[in-house]
Short mmCIF file of C-alpha atoms in Angstrom, two decimals:
data_model
loop_
_atom_site.label_atom_id
_atom_site.label_comp_id
_atom_site.label_asym_id
_atom_site.label_seq_id
_atom_site.Cartn_x
_atom_site.Cartn_y
_atom_site.Cartn_z
CA MET K 768 -8.84 -15.78 -41.91
CA ALA K 769 -8.17 -16.79 -38.33
CA SER K 770 -8.70 -20.44 -37.50
CA SER K 771 -11.37 -21.53 -35.05
CA SER K 772 -8.64 -22.76 -32.70
CA SER K 773 -7.57 -19.12 -32.14
CA LYS K 774 -10.94 -18.12 -30.71
CA THR K 775 -10.95 -16.76 -27.19
CA SER K 776 -12.45 -19.13 -24.67
CA CYS K 777 -13.24 -18.67 -20.99
CA PHE K 778 -10.38 -19.74 -18.73
CA GLN K 779 -12.82 -21.40 -16.32
CA CYS K 780 -15.72 -22.90 -18.31
CA GLN K 781 -14.03 -22.97 -21.75
CA ASP K 782 -17.04 -21.25 -23.34
CA SER K 783 -16.00 -19.63 -26.62
CA THR K 784 -19.44 -18.42 -27.71
CA SER K 785 -19.56 -15.39 -25.42
CA ASN K 786 -19.41 -11.98 -27.07
CA CYS K 787 -18.07 -10.33 -23.93
CA PHE K 788 -14.87 -11.44 -22.25
CA ARG K 789 -13.27 -9.72 -19.26
CA ASP K 790 -9.82 -9.87 -17.76
CA GLY K 791 -9.58 -11.78 -14.49
CA TRP K 792 -6.59 -12.49 -12.26
CA ARG K 793 -2.99 -12.31 -13.42
CA LEU K 794 -1.51 -15.66 -14.42
CA ARG K 795 2.00 -16.76 -13.54
CA ASN K 796 3.14 -16.05 -17.14
CA GLY K 797 2.13 -12.41 -16.69
CA GLU K 798 -1.02 -12.53 -18.81
CA ARG K 799 -4.60 -12.10 -17.58
CA ALA K 800 -7.10 -14.93 -17.43
CA HIS K 801 -9.93 -14.31 -19.92
CA LEU K 802 -13.37 -14.92 -18.42
CA CYS K 803 -16.83 -15.02 -19.95
CA TYR K 804 -19.46 -12.67 -18.56
CA GLN K 805 -20.90 -15.16 -16.04
CA CYS K 806 -17.52 -16.30 -14.66
CA ALA K 807 -16.22 -12.70 -14.60
CA CYS K 808 -19.19 -11.63 -12.47
CA VAL K 809 -18.46 -14.38 -9.93
CA TYR K 810 -14.78 -13.36 -9.86
CA GLU K 811 -15.51 -9.63 -9.48
CA GLU K 812 -17.90 -10.37 -6.61
CA GLY K 813 -15.10 -12.22 -4.78
CA ARG K 814 -16.85 -15.62 -4.93
CA PHE K 815 -14.71 -17.41 -7.52
CA CYS K 816 -12.84 -19.87 -5.32
CA GLU K 817 -15.91 -20.34 -3.14
CA THR K 818 -17.93 -21.26 -6.25
CA PHE K 819 -15.50 -23.28 -8.35
CA HIS K 820 -12.82 -24.52 -5.92
CA SER K 821 -14.91 -25.52 -2.92
CA ASN K 822 -13.75 -29.15 -3.11
CA ASP K 823 -10.07 -28.33 -3.61
CA ASP K 824 -7.37 -28.46 -0.94
CA GLY K 825 -5.70 -25.39 0.53
CA TRP K 826 -8.54 -23.72 2.44
CA ARG K 827 -7.49 -22.04 5.70
CA ASP K 828 -9.19 -19.80 8.24
CA CYS K 829 -8.28 -16.15 8.60
CA GLU K 830 -6.75 -15.80 12.09
CA SER K 831 -8.71 -12.59 12.65
CA CYS K 832 -12.25 -13.05 11.30
CA GLY K 833 -12.36 -16.80 10.59
CA LYS K 834 -13.19 -16.27 6.91
CA LEU K 835 -12.08 -19.16 4.70
CA VAL K 836 -9.19 -18.28 2.39
CA HIS K 837 -8.06 -20.45 -0.52
CA CYS K 838 -4.30 -20.41 -0.03
CA GLY K 839 -1.91 -21.38 -2.80
CA CYS K 840 -4.48 -20.59 -5.49
CA VAL K 841 -3.44 -18.19 -8.27
CA VAL K 842 -6.90 -16.61 -8.14
CA SER K 843 -6.64 -15.54 -4.50
CA PHE K 844 -2.89 -15.30 -3.81
CA ASN K 845 -3.15 -11.51 -3.30
CA GLN K 846 -6.16 -11.72 -0.98
CA TYR K 847 -4.28 -12.88 2.13
CA PHE K 848 -0.98 -12.51 3.99
CA LEU K 849 1.11 -15.09 5.82
CA LEU K 850 1.60 -14.28 9.50
CA ASP K 851 5.06 -14.40 11.06
CA PHE K 852 3.87 -16.71 13.84
CA GLY K 853 1.99 -19.02 11.46
CA GLY K 854 -1.47 -18.91 9.95
CA VAL K 855 -2.94 -16.44 7.48
CA ILE K 856 -4.93 -13.21 7.62
CA CYS K 857 -7.24 -11.98 4.88
CA ARG K 858 -6.51 -8.69 3.13
CA GLU K 859 -9.52 -6.92 4.68
CA CYS K 860 -8.50 -7.81 8.24
CA SER K 861 -4.89 -6.86 7.52
CA LYS K 862 -5.99 -3.36 6.48
CA LYS K 863 -8.24 -3.04 9.53
CA ASN K 864 -5.46 -4.15 11.87
CA LEU K 865 -2.99 -1.73 10.31
CA LYS K 866 -5.40 1.17 10.70
CA LEU K 867 -6.30 0.18 14.26
CA ALA K 868 -2.64 -0.12 15.27
CA ARG K 869 -1.91 3.23 13.67
CA ASN K 870 -4.87 4.89 15.43
CA GLN K 871 -3.98 3.32 18.79
CA ARG K 872 -0.59 4.95 18.53
CA TYR K 873 -2.08 8.37 17.86
CA ALA K 874 -4.78 7.76 20.45
CA ARG K 875 -2.09 7.45 23.12
CA GLU K 876 -0.66 10.76 22.00
CA PHE K 877 -4.01 12.54 21.65
CA GLN K 878 -5.73 10.74 24.58
CA THR K 879 -8.79 9.89 22.54
CA ASP K 880 -10.71 6.87 21.25
CA PRO K 881 -8.55 4.87 18.77
CA THR K 882 -11.64 3.86 16.78
CA ASP K 883 -12.59 7.48 16.17
CA VAL K 884 -10.68 7.77 12.88
CA PRO K 885 -12.24 11.01 11.51
CA ASP K 886 -11.72 12.76 14.86
CA LEU K 887 -8.07 11.74 14.91
CA ALA K 888 -7.54 13.09 11.41
CA LYS K 889 -9.14 16.44 12.31
CA ARG K 890 -7.06 16.76 15.45
CA ILE K 891 -3.93 16.22 13.38
CA GLN K 892 -5.05 19.13 11.24
CA ILE K 893 -5.96 21.67 13.91
CA GLU K 894 -3.83 20.67 16.89
CA PRO K 895 -0.27 19.96 15.64
CA HIS K 896 1.17 20.86 19.06
CA TYR K 897 0.00 17.42 20.25
CA TRP K 898 2.65 15.81 18.08
CA PRO K 899 6.00 14.74 19.55
CA ASP K 900 8.97 17.06 19.11
CA GLY K 901 10.22 17.20 15.54
CA THR K 902 6.96 16.06 13.94
CA VAL K 903 5.23 19.44 13.70
CA MET K 904 6.94 20.10 10.36
CA ASP K 905 4.88 17.22 8.93
CA ILE K 906 1.67 19.16 9.54
CA LYS K 907 2.38 22.69 8.31
CA CYS K 908 1.54 24.13 4.91
CA ILE K 909 0.18 21.01 3.24
CA SER K 910 -2.40 23.22 1.52
CA ARG K 911 -3.41 26.83 1.74
CA THR K 912 -6.84 26.37 0.18
CA GLY K 913 -9.95 24.73 1.63
CA LYS K 914 -9.78 22.68 4.79
CA PRO K 915 -7.93 19.46 3.97
CA PHE K 916 -6.46 17.26 6.66
CA LEU K 917 -3.73 14.65 6.76
CA ASN K 918 -4.74 11.05 7.33
CA PRO K 919 -1.64 9.16 8.61
CA LEU K 920 -0.95 5.94 6.70
CA PHE K 921 2.36 4.57 7.97
CA GLU K 922 5.93 5.46 8.88
CA LYS K 923 9.27 3.89 8.08
CA SER K 924 12.62 4.38 9.79
CA LEU K 925 15.26 4.71 7.09
CA THR K 926 17.83 1.93 6.94
CA ALA K 927 21.37 2.48 5.70
CA SER K 928 20.26 1.14 2.31
CA ASP K 929 17.25 3.48 2.21
CA ALA K 930 19.45 6.47 3.04
CA ASP K 931 22.00 5.69 0.31
CA MET K 932 21.91 8.81 -1.87
CA LYS K 933 23.32 6.89 -4.85
CA LEU K 934 20.27 4.63 -4.84
CA GLY K 935 17.70 7.31 -4.00
CA ARG K 936 14.99 4.83 -3.15
CA ILE K 937 13.07 3.46 -0.17
CA VAL K 938 11.95 -0.14 0.22
CA ILE K 939 8.24 -0.13 1.17
CA PRO K 940 7.09 -3.06 3.35
CA LYS K 941 4.75 -5.27 1.34
CA ARG K 942 1.79 -4.97 3.71
CA TYR K 943 1.91 -1.16 3.50
CA ALA K 944 2.56 -1.12 -0.26
CA GLU K 945 -0.45 -3.28 -1.03
CA ALA K 946 -2.70 -1.54 1.50
CA PHE K 947 -1.99 2.12 0.71
CA PHE K 948 -0.34 2.44 -2.71
CA PRO K 949 -1.97 2.00 -6.14
CA GLU K 950 -1.85 -1.52 -7.55
CA VAL K 951 1.05 -2.11 -9.93
CA CYS K 952 0.63 -4.88 -12.49
CA GLU K 953 4.08 -4.71 -14.11
CA PRO K 954 7.57 -4.55 -12.54
CA LYS K 955 8.28 -1.28 -14.35
CA GLY K 956 5.70 0.36 -12.06
CA ILE K 957 3.86 3.67 -12.22
CA MET K 958 4.74 7.32 -11.60
CA LEU K 959 3.24 9.00 -8.52
CA ASN K 960 2.90 12.70 -7.78
CA VAL K 961 3.47 13.15 -4.04
CA LEU K 962 3.19 16.36 -2.00
CA ASP K 963 5.66 17.30 0.68
CA MET K 964 4.76 19.36 3.72
CA GLU K 965 5.44 22.65 1.93
CA SER K 966 3.00 21.78 -0.88
CA LYS K 967 5.84 21.05 -3.31
CA GLU K 968 5.01 18.20 -5.66
CA TRP K 969 7.56 15.45 -6.26
CA GLU K 970 7.44 12.74 -8.90
CA PHE K 971 8.42 9.28 -7.63
CA LEU K 972 8.37 5.87 -9.29
CA PHE K 973 6.49 3.13 -7.43
CA ARG K 974 7.44 -0.32 -8.66
CA TYR K 975 8.32 -3.83 -7.50
CA TRP K 976 11.09 -6.35 -7.94
CA PRO K 977 10.02 -9.99 -8.50
CA ASN K 978 11.44 -11.93 -5.56
CA CYS K 979 11.07 -15.73 -5.39
CA GLY K 980 7.40 -15.70 -6.34
CA SER K 981 6.73 -12.64 -4.18
CA LYS K 982 7.30 -8.90 -4.65
CA THR K 983 9.63 -6.36 -3.11
CA TYR K 984 8.11 -2.88 -3.42
CA VAL K 985 10.26 0.24 -3.77
CA LEU K 986 9.68 3.96 -4.14
CA GLU K 987 12.37 5.37 -6.42
CA GLY K 988 13.50 8.83 -7.49
CA LEU K 989 13.82 10.25 -3.94
CA ARG K 990 17.44 11.39 -4.23
CA ASP K 991 16.69 15.12 -4.56
CA PHE K 992 14.05 14.95 -1.82
CA MET K 993 16.44 13.20 0.56
CA ILE K 994 19.32 15.54 -0.20
CA SER K 995 17.17 18.67 0.23
CA HIS K 996 16.12 17.52 3.72
CA LYS K 997 19.50 15.94 4.60
CA LEU K 998 17.89 12.61 5.49
CA GLN K 999 20.08 9.95 7.05
CA ALA K 1000 19.75 6.40 8.33
CA GLY K 1001 17.59 6.47 11.46
CA ASP K 1002 15.38 9.33 10.30
CA THR K 1003 11.69 8.57 9.88
CA VAL K 1004 9.71 9.10 6.68
CA SER K 1005 5.93 9.41 7.11
CA PHE K 1006 3.25 8.85 4.49
CA TYR K 1007 -0.23 10.40 4.54
CA SER K 1008 -3.29 10.72 2.37
CA VAL K 1009 -4.65 14.23 1.95
CA GLU K 1010 -8.40 14.27 2.54
CA PRO K 1011 -10.53 15.02 0.67
CA GLY K 1012 -9.03 13.79 -2.58
CA GLY K 1013 -6.79 10.97 -1.36
CA LYS K 1014 -3.57 12.42 -2.80
CA MET K 1015 -0.46 11.01 -1.16
CA ALA K 1016 1.83 13.22 0.92
CA ILE K 1017 5.25 12.60 2.44
CA GLY K 1018 6.87 14.06 5.56
CA PHE K 1019 9.84 13.25 7.72
CA ARG K 1020 11.16 13.39 11.27
CA LYS K 1021 14.84 13.78 12.06
CA ASN K 1022 15.95 11.06 14.45
CA SER K 1023 19.56 10.65 13.40
CA VAL K 1024 22.31 12.27 15.42
CA ALA K 1025 24.46 14.66 13.43
CA LYS K 1026 28.19 13.99 13.65
CA PRO K 1027 30.02 16.75 15.58
CA PRO K 1028 32.48 18.78 13.48
CA ARG K 1029 36.15 18.01 13.89
CA GLN K 1030 38.05 20.34 16.21
#
């Protein structure tokens, strides 16, 4: 018979009488904090630090919306980002800023309102000739059924390391990885089925490397994809979500200059 000392107790209030425990945030040892029903509800509503840590140090204002963020706390460490010029920004504002910056870029190309996200997505579907030279291939043949459209997420210019065919992987900037990719709870990662612009499905591994208390996200298994499209350093890889459905899609734009053949 198990001893009473082995009973599960709530990480926050130490209550061991609850019949319903839920997993909370991930602890530094890799395990999940066990919470009783009442504490789990507060955590899931996003009010945990506000409720239980209001008198602790480490509170800072989001530089965008002014919302208080409990920095340095294991409960909320994934709810904010450090800004290069100092200060912090909450996760919600970071997503909004990324989308706004992305839409402003396309708004300049399409000469439309950058806040009109659905309109931008539709124009990408039906008016590919508005795209810069070399990008039209990203738009064709994503699906031959229904009326889906591509919602641009982000782009990345391939570095020499990204374009190394022996590695066959791309490092994904953390802000994009945590905003647009599924959450990964273990370094081994998860498999993703990603469409290319000819409706071919590729299987990639999305994972992270622990890096000094942070994470470096990578998309692995791209060797065949990169070889088939002859991608090189300087080329641009684009990521989209296919709406409706939200499936991820990948395209590319050739920016690298091919080496002239020897005479």
